[in-house]
Tab-separated table of C-alpha atoms and ligand atoms in Angstrom:
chain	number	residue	atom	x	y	z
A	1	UNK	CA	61.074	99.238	85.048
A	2	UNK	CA	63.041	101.143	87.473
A	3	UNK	CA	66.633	102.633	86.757
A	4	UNK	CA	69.474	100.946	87.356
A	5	UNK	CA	71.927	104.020	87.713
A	6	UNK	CA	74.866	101.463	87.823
A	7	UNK	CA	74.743	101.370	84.488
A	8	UNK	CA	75.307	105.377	83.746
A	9	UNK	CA	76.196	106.487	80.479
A	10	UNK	CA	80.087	105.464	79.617
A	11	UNK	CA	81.439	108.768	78.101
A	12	UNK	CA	81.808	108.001	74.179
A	13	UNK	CA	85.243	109.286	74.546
A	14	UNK	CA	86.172	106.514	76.625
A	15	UNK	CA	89.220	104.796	75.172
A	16	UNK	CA	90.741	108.194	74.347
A	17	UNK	CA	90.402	108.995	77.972
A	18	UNK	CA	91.629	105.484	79.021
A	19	UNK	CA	94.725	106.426	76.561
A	20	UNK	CA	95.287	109.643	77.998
A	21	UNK	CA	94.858	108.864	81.756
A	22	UNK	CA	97.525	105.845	81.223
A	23	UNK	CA	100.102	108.056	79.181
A	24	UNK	CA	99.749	110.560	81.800
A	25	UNK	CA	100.107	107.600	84.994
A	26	UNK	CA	103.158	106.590	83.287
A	27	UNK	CA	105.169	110.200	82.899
A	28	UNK	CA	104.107	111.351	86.483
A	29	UNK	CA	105.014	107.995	88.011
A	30	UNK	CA	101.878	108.160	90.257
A	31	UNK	CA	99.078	105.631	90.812
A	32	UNK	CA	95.423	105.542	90.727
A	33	UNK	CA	93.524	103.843	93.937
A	34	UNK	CA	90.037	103.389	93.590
A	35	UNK	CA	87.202	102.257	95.910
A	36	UNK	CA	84.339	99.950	95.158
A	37	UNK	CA	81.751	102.706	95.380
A	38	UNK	CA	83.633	104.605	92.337
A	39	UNK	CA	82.112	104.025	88.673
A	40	UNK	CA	82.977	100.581	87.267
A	41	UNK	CA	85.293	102.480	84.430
A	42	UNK	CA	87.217	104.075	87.089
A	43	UNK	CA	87.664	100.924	88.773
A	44	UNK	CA	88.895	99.009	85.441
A	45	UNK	CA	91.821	101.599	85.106
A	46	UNK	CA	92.907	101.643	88.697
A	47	UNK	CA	96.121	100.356	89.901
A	48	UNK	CA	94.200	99.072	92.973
A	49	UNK	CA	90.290	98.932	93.759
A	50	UNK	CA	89.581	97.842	97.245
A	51	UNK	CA	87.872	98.615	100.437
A	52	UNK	CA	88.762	101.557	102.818
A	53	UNK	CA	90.998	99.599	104.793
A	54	UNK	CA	93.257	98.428	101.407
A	55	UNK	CA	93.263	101.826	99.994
A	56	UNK	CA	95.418	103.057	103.302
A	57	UNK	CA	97.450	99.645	103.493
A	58	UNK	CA	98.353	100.278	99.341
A	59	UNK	CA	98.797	104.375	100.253
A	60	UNK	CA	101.246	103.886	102.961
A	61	UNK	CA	103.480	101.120	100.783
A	62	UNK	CA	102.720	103.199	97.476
A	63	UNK	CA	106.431	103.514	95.859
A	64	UNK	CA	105.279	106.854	93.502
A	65	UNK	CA	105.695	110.532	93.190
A	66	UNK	CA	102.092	111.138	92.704
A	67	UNK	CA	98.523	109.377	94.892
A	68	UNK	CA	95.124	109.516	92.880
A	69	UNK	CA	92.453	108.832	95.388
A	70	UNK	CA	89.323	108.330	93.609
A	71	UNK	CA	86.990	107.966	96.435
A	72	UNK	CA	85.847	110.582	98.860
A	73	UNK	CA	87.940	113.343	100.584
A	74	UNK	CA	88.705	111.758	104.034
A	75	UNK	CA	90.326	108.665	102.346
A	76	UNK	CA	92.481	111.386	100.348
A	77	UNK	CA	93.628	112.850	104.237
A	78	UNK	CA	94.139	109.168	104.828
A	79	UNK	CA	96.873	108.899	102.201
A	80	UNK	CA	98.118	112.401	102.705
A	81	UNK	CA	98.663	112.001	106.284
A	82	UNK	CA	100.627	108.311	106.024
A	83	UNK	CA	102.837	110.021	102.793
A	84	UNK	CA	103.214	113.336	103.732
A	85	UNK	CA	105.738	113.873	100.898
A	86	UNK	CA	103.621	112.858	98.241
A	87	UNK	CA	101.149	114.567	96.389
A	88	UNK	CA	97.916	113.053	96.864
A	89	UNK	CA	95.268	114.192	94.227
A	90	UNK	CA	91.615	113.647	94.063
A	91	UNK	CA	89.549	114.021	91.366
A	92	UNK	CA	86.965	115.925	92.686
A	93	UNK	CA	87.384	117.983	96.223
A	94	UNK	CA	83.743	117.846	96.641
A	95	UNK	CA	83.569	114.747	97.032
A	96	UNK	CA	82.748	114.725	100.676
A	97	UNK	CA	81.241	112.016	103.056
A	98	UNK	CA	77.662	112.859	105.553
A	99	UNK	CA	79.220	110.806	107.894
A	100	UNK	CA	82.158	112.694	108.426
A	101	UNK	CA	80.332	115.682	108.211
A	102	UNK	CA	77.850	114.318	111.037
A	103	UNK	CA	81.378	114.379	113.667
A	104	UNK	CA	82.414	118.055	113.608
A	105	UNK	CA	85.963	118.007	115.225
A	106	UNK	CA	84.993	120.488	117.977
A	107	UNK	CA	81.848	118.720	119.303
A	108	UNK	CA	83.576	115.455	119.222
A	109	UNK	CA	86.028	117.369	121.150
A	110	UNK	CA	83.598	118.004	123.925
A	111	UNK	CA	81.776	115.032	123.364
A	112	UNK	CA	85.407	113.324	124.729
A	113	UNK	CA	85.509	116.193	127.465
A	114	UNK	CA	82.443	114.806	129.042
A	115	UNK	CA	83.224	111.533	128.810
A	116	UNK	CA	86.567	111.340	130.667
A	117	UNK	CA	88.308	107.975	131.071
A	118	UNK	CA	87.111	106.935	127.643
A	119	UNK	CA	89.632	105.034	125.016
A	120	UNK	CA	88.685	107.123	121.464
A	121	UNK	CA	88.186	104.640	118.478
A	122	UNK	CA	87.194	106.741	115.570
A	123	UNK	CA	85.956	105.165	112.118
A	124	UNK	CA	88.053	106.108	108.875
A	125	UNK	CA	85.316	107.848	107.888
A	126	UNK	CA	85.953	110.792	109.453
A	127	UNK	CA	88.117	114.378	108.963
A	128	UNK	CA	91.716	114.729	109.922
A	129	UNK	CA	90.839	116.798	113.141
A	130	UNK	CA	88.883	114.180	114.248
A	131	UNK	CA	91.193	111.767	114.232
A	132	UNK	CA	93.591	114.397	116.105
A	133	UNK	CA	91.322	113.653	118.632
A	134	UNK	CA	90.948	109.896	118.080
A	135	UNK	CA	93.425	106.882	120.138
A	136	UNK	CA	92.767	104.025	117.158
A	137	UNK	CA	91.402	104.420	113.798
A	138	UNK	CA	89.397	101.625	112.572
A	139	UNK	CA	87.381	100.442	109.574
A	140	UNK	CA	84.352	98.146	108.934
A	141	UNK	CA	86.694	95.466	108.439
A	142	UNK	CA	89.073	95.702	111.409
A	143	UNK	CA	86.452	97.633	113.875
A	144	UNK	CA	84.946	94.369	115.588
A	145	UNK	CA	88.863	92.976	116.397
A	146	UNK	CA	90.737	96.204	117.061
A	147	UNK	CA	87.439	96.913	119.628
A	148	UNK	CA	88.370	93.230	121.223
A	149	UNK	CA	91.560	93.898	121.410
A	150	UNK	CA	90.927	95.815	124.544
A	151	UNK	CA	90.086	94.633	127.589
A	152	UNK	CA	85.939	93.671	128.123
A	153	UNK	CA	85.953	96.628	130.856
A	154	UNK	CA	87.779	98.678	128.305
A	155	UNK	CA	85.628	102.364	128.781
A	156	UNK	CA	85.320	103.302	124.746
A	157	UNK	CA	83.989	106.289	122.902
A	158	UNK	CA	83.191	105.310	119.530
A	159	UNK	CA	82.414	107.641	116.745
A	160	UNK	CA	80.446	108.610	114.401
A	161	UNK	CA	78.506	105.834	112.847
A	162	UNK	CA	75.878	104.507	115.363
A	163	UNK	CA	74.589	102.267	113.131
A	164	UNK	CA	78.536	100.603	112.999
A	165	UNK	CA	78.887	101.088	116.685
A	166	UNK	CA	75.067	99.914	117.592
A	167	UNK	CA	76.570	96.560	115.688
A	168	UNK	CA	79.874	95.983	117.282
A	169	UNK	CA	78.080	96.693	120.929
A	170	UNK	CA	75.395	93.673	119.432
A	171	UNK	CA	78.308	91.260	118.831
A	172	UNK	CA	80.691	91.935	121.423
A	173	UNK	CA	78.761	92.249	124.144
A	174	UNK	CA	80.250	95.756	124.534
A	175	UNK	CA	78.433	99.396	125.767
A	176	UNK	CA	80.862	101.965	123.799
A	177	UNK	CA	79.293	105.200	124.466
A	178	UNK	CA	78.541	106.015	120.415
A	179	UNK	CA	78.328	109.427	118.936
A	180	UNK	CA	75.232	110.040	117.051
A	181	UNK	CA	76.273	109.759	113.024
A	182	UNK	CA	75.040	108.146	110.031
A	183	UNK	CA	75.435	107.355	106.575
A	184	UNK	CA	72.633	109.014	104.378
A	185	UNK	CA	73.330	106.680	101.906
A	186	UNK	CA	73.453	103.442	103.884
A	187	UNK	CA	70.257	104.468	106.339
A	188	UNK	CA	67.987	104.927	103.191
A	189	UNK	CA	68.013	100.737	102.830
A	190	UNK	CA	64.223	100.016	104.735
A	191	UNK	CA	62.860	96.346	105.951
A	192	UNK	CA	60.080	96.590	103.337
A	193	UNK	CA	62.209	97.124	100.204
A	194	UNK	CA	64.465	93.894	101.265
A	195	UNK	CA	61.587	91.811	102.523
A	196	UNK	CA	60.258	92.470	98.990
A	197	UNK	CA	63.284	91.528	97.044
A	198	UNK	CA	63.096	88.362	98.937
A	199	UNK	CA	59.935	87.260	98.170
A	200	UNK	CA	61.146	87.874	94.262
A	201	UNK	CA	64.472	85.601	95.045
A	202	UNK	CA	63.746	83.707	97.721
A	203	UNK	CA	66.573	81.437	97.397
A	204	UNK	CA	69.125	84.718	97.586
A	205	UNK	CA	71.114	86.142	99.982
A	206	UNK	CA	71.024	89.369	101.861
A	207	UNK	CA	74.753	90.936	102.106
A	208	UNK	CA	74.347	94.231	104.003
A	209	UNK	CA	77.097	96.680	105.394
A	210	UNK	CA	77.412	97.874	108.842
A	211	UNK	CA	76.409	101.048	108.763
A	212	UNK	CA	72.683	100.080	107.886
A	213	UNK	CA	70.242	100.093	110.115
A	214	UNK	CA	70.094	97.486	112.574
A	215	UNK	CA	66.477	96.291	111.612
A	216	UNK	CA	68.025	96.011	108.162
A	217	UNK	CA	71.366	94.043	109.740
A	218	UNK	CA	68.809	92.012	111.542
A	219	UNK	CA	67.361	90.519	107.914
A	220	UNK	CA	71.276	89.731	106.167
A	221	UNK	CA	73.114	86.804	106.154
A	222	UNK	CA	76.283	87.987	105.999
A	223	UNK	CA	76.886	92.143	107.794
A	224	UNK	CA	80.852	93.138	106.897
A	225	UNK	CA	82.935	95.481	104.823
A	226	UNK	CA	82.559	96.226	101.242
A	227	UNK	CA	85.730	93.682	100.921
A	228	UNK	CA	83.943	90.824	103.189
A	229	UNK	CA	80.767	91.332	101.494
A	230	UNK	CA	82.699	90.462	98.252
A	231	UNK	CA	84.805	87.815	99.708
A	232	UNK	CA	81.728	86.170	101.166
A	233	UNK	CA	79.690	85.943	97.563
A	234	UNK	CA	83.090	84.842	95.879
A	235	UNK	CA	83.035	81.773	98.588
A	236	UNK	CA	79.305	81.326	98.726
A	237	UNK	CA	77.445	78.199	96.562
A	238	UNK	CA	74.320	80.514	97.199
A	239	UNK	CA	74.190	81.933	93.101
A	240	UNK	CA	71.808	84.948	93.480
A	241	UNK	CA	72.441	88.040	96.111
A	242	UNK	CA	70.973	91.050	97.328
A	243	UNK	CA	73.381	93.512	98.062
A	244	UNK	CA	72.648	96.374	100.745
A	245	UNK	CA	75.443	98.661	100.272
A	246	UNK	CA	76.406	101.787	97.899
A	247	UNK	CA	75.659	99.683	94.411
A	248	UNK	CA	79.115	100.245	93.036
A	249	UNK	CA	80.513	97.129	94.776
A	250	UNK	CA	78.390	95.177	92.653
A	251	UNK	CA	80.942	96.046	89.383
A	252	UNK	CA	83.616	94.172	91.241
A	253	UNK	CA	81.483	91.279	92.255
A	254	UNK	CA	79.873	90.868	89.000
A	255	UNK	CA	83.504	90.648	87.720
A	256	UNK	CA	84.900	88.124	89.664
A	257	UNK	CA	81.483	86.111	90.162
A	258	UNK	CA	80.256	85.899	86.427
A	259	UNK	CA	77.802	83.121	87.216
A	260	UNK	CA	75.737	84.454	90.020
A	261	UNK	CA	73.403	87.749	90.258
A	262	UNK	CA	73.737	90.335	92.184
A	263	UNK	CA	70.417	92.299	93.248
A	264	UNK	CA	71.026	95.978	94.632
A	265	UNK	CA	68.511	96.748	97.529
A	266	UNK	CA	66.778	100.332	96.581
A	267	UNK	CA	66.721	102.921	98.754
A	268	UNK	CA	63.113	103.791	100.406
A	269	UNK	CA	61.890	106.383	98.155
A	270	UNK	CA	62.948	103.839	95.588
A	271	UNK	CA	63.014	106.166	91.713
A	272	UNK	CA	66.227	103.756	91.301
A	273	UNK	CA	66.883	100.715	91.885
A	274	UNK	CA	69.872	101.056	93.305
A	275	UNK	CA	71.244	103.124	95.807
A	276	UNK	CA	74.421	105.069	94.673
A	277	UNK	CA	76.468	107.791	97.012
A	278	UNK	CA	76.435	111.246	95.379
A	279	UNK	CA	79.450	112.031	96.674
A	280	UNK	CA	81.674	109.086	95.701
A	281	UNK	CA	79.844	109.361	92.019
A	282	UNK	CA	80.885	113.002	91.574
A	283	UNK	CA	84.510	111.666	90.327
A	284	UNK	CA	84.478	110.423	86.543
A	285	UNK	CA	86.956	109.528	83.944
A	286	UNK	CA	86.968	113.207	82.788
A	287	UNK	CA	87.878	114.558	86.375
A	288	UNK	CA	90.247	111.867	87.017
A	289	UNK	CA	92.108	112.821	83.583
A	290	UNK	CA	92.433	116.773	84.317
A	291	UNK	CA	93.371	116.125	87.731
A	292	UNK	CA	96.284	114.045	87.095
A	293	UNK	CA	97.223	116.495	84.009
A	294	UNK	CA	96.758	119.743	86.301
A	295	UNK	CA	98.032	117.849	89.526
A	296	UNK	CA	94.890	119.597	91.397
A	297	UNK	CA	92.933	119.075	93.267
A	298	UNK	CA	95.135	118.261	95.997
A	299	UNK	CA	94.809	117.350	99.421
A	300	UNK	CA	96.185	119.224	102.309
A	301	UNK	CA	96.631	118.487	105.875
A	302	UNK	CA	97.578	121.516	108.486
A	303	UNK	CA	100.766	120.136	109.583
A	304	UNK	CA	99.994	120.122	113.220
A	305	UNK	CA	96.585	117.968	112.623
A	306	UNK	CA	98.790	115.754	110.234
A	307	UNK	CA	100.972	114.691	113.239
A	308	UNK	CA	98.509	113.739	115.815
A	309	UNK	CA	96.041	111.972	113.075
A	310	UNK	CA	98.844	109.994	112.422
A	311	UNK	CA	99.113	108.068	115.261
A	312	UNK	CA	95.701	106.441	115.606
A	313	UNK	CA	95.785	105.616	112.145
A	314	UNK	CA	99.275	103.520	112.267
A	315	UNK	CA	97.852	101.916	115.360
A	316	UNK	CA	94.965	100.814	112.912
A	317	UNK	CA	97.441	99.470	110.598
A	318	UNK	CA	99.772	98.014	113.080
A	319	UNK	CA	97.245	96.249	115.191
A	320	UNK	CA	95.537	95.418	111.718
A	321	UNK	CA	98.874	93.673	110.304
A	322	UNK	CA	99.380	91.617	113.517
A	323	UNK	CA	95.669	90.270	113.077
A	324	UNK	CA	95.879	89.428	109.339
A	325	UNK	CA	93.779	91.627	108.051
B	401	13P	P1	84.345	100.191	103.433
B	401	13P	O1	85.293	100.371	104.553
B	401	13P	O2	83.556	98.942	103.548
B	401	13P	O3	85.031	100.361	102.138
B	401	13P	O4	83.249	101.347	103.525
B	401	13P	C1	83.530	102.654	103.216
B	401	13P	C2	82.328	103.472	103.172
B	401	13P	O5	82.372	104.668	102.954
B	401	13P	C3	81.075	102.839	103.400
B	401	13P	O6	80.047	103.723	103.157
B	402	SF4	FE1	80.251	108.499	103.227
B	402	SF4	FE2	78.049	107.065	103.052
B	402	SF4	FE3	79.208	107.906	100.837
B	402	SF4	FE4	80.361	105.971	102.335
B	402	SF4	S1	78.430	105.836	101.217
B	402	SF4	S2	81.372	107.747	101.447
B	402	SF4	S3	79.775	106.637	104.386
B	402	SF4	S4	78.280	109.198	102.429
């Protein structure tokens, strides 16, 4: 039977650590934000656990002297750059992202250069500098609106996921000129490994995110956010799932939809079952304790980067609060 790395080893210490990380919490009045992909523990003791669009939204209203951002680094710039006087903490600063790293701020610099004309709408996934360079920040669960929200002749540059951008050209009828990024986590889901699963549970659904491959969008029945993936199995009557995204999410969903299964797609060189992101899984209940003991690591922003990222990001958030979402 294959691995099921979801279920990693708890550290024994566990309640001692739960103990320590609260005490700590409570005399540095800060809070813990966690995202889906993070190990279920870390999730349970969060003050929040939510997509990457909800971990901004709860950053920029946070009413606390210290941030934890247990996800990867760019959603720790995030929450720097929308509370600059705050210290924002993560528990490990290698915990990176290969998309980000596939948009280095210079090229996408030049990229915009040659393009003239162009609006800039930059996923969240990306550095600080980049969004310097960026008009609107979006996420996977505002990126098909805010990209409607201009006009159908709107000339867009849209970076760096092409896999994201591939799918909001498919459903708006749109021709953004994309910048060549992926996910290495998300591109590893193949046709085959799905097509198998759903010969196993035929009666299940496929829940995929949108930076997959389109072949592998083409198979789900439901493509969104790590928070519309989970909103869509806590509505569905469907009682059996297979989930193509970063296997994390599937804590969350178990949690709130005791009664159904959830079935994580593998990746193609399947020696796991699941398919986990190194990065996000590089923060653990020991990191998360030192770091909000030590107060470091903690993120940075050069000042000058701060104050143009922040623009396109509270245009995400503005536009975002207008729509709903
Ligand atoms: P969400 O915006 O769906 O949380 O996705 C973040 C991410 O890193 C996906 O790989
Ligand atoms: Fe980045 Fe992919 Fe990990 Fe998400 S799953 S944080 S996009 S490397």
């Amino acid at each position: 039977m294959m691995n099921v790395c979801n279920s990693h080893s708890v550290p024994e210490n566990k309640n001692s650590l739960v103990e320590e990380i609260k005490n700590l919490r409570r005399q540095k009045n800060a809070i813990i934000l966690a995202h889906y992909y993070q190990y279920g523990e870390i999730q349970d003791i969060a003050d929040f656990v939510g997509d990457s669009l909800a971990l901004a939204q709860w950053a920029a209203k946070a009413d606390c002297d210290i941030i934890v951002m247990c996800g990867v680094h760019f959603m720790g710039e995030t929450a720097k750059i929308l509370c600059p006087d705050k210290k924002v903490l993560v528990p490990d600063m290698n915990a990176g992202c290969s998309l980000a790293d596939s948009c280095k701020a210079d090229e996408f610099a030049e990229f915009i250069k040659a393009n003239p004309g162009h609006t800039v709408i930059s996923y969240v996934n990306t550095s600080a500098a980049v969004k310097a360079h960026t008009d609107v920040v979006v996420t996977s669960t505002n990126a098909r609106q805010i990209v409607e929200s201009f006009p159908q002749d709107e000339k867009i540059i849209f970076g760096p996921d092409r896999n994201l951008g591939n799918y909001i050209n498919s459903v708006t009828g749109r021709n953004m000129k994309l910048w060549n990024g992926a996910c290495h986590v998300h591109e590893q889901f193949s046709v085959e490994k799905i097509l198998e699963l759903k010969l196993k549970y035929p009666e299940a659904e496929v829940l995929a995110h949108p930076e997959c491959k389109q072949v592998v969008l083409q198979l789900a029945d439901k493509v969104g956010s790590t928070a519309a993936l989970l909103k869509y199995a806590v509505k569905s009557d469907k009682k059996q799932f297979i989930v193509a995204t970063e296997s994390g999410i599937l804590h969350e969903m178990q949690k709130q939809c005791s009664d159904k299964e959830f079935i994580p797609a593998p990746p193609e060189d399947a020696s796991c079952a699941c398919n986990e992101c190194n990065y996000m899984r590089l923060n653990t209940l020991e990191k998360l304790r030192d770091c909000l003991r030590d107060e470091t690591p903690e993120i940075i922003v050069d000042k000058t980067i701060a104050e143009k990222a922040v623009l396109p990001i509270k245009r995400m958030l503005d536009i975002s609060a207008k729509l709903g979402l």
